[in-house]
Coordinates of C-alpha atoms and ligand atoms in Angstrom, one line a residue:
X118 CA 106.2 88.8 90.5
X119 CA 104.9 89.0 93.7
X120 CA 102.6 91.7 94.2
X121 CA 100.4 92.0 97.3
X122 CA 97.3 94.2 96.3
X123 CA 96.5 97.1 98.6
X124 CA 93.2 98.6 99.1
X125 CA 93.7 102.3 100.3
X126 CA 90.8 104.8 101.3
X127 CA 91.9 108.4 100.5
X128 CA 88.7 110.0 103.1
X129 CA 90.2 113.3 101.9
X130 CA 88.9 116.4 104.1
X131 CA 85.7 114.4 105.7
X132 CA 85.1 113.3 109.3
X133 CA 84.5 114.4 112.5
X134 CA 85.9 112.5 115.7
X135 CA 83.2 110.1 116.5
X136 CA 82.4 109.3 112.8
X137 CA 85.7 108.6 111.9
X138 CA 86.7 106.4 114.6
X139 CA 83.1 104.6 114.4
X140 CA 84.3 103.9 110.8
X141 CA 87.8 102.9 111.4
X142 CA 86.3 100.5 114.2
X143 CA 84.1 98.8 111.6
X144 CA 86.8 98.8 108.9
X145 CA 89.2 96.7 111.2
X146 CA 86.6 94.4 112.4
X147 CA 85.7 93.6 108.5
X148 CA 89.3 93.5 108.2
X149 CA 90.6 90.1 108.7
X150 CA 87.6 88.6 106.7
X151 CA 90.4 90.3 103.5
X152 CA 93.1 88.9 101.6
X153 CA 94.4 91.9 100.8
X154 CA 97.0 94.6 102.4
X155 CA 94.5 97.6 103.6
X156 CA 95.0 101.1 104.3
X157 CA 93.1 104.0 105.7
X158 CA 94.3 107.8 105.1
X159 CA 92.3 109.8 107.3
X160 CA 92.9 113.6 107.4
X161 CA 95.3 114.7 109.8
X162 CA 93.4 115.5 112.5
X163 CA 91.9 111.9 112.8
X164 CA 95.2 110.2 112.2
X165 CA 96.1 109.4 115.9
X166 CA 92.3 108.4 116.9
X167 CA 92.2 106.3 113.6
X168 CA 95.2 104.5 114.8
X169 CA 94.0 104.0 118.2
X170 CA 90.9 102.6 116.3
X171 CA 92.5 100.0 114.8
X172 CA 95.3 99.1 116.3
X173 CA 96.1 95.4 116.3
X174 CA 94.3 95.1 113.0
X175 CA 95.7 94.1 109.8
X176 CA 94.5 98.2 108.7
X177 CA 98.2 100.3 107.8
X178 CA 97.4 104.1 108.6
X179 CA 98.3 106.8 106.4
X180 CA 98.1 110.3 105.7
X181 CA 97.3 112.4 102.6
X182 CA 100.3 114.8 102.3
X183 CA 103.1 116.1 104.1
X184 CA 106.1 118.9 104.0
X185 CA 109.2 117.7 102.4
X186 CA 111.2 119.3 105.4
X187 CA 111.6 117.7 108.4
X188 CA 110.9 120.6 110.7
X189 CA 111.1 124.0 110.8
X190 CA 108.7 127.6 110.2
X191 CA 106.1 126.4 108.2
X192 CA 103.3 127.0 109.4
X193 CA 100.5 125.0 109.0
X194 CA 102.7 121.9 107.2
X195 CA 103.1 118.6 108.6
X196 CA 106.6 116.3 107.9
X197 CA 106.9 112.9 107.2
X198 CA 108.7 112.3 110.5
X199 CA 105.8 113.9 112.7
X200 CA 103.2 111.2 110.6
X201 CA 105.9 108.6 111.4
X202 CA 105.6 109.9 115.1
X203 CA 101.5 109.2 114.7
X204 CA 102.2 105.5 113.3
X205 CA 101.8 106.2 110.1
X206 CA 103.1 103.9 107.7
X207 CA 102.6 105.8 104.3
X208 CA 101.7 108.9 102.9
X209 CA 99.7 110.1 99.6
X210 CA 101.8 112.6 97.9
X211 CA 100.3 114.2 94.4
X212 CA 96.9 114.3 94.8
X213 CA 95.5 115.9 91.7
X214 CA 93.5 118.0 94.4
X215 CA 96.8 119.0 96.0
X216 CA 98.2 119.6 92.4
X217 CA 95.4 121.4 91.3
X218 CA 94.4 123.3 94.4
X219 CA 97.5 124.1 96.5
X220 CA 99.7 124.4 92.9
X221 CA 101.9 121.4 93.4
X222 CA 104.1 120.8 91.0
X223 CA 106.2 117.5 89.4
X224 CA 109.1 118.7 91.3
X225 CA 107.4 119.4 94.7
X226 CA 105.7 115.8 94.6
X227 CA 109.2 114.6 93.9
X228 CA 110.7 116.4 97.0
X229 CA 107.6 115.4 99.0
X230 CA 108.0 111.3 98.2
X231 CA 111.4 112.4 98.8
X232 CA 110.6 113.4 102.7
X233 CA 108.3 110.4 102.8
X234 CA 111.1 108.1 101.9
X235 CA 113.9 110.0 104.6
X236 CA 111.3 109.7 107.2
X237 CA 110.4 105.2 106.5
X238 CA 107.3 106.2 104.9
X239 CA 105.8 104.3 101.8
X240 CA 104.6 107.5 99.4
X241 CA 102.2 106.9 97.5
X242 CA 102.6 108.9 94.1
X243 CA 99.6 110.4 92.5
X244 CA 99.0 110.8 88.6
X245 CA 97.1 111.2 86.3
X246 CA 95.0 113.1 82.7
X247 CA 92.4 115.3 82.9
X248 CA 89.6 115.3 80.6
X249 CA 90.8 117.5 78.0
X250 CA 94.3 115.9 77.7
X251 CA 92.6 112.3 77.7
X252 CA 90.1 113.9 74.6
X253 CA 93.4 115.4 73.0
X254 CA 95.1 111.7 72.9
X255 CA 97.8 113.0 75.6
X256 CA 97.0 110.9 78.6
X257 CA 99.5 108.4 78.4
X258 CA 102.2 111.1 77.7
X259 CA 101.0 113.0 80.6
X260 CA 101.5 110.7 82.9
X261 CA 104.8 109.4 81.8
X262 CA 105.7 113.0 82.5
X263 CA 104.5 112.9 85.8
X264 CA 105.9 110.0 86.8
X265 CA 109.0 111.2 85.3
X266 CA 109.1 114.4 87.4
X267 CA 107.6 112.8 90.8
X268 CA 108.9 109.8 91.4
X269 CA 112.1 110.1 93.3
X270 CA 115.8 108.8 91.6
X271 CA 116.4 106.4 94.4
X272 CA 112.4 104.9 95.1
X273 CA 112.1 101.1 95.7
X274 CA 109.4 99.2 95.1
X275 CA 109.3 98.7 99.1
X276 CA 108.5 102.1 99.5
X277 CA 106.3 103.0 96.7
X278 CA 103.1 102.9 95.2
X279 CA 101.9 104.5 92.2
X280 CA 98.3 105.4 91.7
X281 CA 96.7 106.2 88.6
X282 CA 93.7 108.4 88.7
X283 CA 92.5 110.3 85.9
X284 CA 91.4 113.2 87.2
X285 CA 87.8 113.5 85.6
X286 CA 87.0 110.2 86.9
X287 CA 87.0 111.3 90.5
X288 CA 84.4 111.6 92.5
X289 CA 81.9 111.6 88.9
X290 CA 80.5 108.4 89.2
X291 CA 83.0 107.5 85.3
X292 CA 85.3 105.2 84.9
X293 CA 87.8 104.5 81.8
X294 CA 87.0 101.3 80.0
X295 CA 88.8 98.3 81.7
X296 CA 90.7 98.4 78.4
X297 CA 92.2 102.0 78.7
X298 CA 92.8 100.7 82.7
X299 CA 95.1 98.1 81.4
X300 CA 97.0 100.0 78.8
X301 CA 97.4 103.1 81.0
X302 CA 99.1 100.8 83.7
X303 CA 100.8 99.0 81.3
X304 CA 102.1 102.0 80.1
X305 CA 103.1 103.3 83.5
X306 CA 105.1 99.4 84.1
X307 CA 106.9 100.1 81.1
X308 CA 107.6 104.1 82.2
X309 CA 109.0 102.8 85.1
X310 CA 110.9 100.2 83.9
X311 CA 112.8 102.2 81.6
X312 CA 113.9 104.5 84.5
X313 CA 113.9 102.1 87.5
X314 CA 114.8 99.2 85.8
X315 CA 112.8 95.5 85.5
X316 CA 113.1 94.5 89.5
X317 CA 111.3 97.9 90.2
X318 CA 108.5 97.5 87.5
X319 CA 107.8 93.9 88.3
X320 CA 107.2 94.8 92.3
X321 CA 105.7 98.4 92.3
X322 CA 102.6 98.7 93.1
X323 CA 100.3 100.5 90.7
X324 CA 96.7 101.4 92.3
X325 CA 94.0 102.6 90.6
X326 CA 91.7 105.3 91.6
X327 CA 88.6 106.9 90.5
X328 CA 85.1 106.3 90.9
X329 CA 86.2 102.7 92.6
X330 CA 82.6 100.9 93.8
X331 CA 82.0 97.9 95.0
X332 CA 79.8 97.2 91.7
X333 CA 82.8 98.1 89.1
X334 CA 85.6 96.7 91.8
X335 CA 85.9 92.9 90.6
X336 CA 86.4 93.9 86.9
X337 CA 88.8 97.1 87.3
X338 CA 90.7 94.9 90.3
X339 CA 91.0 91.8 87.9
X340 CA 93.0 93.4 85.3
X341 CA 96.9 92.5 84.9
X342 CA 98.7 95.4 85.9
X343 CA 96.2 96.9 88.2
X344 CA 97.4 96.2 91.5
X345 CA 94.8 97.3 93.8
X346 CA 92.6 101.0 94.2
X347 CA 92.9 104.2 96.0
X348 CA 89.2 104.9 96.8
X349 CA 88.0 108.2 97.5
X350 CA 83.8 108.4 98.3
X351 CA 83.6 104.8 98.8
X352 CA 85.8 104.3 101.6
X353 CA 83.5 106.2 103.4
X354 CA 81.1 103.7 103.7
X355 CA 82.8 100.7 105.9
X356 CA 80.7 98.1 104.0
X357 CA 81.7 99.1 100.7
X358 CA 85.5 99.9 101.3
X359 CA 85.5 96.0 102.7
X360 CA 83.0 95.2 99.5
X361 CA 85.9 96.1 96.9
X362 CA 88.5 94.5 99.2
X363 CA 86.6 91.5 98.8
X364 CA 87.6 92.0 95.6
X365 CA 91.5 90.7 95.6
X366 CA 93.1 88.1 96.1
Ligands
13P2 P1 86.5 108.8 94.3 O1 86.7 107.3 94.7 O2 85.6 109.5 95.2 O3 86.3 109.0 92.9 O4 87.9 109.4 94.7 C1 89.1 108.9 94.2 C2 90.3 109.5 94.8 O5 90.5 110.7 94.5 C3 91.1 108.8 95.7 O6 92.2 109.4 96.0

């Protein structure tokens, strides 16, 4: 087993020109100070200043969707190859705000990591319970569904990542116990070694995500299977996104 953690910031829909590249300045200067692999997902407008930012830091660039065709009339959408095109060098597919408020399905997810993989992307692969399926004893059967209906046939650990964020412990401050942490991503090893087989489950990834700070990072960073975070509010914050970094080893 030889799993290099990754610290990502999701920024989501936050930034403004100047702020993000003041931010992606100070993250790549904190940068080499890490031991871990980094990676910023700015929203698509700040992807090409980002990069600029911090190029020739350790910091990979990624974005926090795309279209799972590679061109064509859709208005709006942006493909894997055009992120490519920016220097991005993966993509968040499966947000549970993408799934929740654009409608996106198991099977769209699937055909977006899809696109990501065509295009030389890493996807990373959102899941996870909301409250009510966590309080009704269905979270681990959720996402073993999910997983089941997103992650692509032919995925290699090389060019995935699997986060696991439960969905009420975004952006509200909660956390599951360490204990749930561990058994949900032992779960999701198991999930995935059952359908990608043992070489797979050893080297994938598995983030977790929700409510990451710099004060709960060492405990929820230090458990078996937990492979590194996808940080949401805090990687706002240069000094705390580097904080939980500081984090892995
Ligand atoms: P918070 O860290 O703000 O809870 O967000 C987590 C998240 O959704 C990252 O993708």
């Amino acid at each position: 087993m030889s799993r290099t953690m990754l610290i990502a910031g999701n920024w989501k829909m936050n930034g403004l020109a100047v702020d993000g590249v003041a931010l992606a300045e100070a993250v790549a200067a904190g940068s080499s100070a890490t031991l871990c692999d980094l990676l910023v997902c700015p929203p698509a407008t700040l992807i090409s200043a980002v990069g600029n930012a911090m190029s020739g830091s350790r910091v990979a660039l990624g974005a926090q969707d795309c279209h799972p065709e590679e061109s064509g009339a859709h208005t709006g959408d942006i493909s894997a190859e055009m992120l490519v095109d920016l220097g991005c060098d993966f993509v968040i597919v499966g947000h549970s705000e993408r799934r929740a408020d654009h409608g996106e399905s198991d099977e769209a997810v699937y055909a977006k990591a899809q696109a990501a993989h065509r295009a030389g992307l890493i996807a990373v692969i959102c899941v996870g319970e909301t409250e009510a399926e966590r309080d009704g004893g269905q979270a681990e059967a959720v996402v073993a569904c999910q997983i089941g209906g997103s992650l692509p046939e032919n995925a290699k650990a090389a060019n995935t990542v699997i986060a696991y964020e439960p969905v009420w412990a975004i952006g509200s401050g909660r956390t599951p116990t360490v204990e749930d942490v561990q058994a949900m991503h032992a779960h999701m090893r198991a999930t995935v070694s059952a359908s990608h087989g043992t070489y797979f489950a050893d080297q994938v990834r598995l983030l977790y995500g929700g409510s990451v700070k710099p004060g709960n990072a060492s405990e929820l960073m230090g458990l078996t299977d937990v492979d590194g975070a996808l940080v949401g509010g805090a990687s706002l914050v240069a000094g705390d996104f580097l904080a939980i970094a500081g984090h892995c080893s």
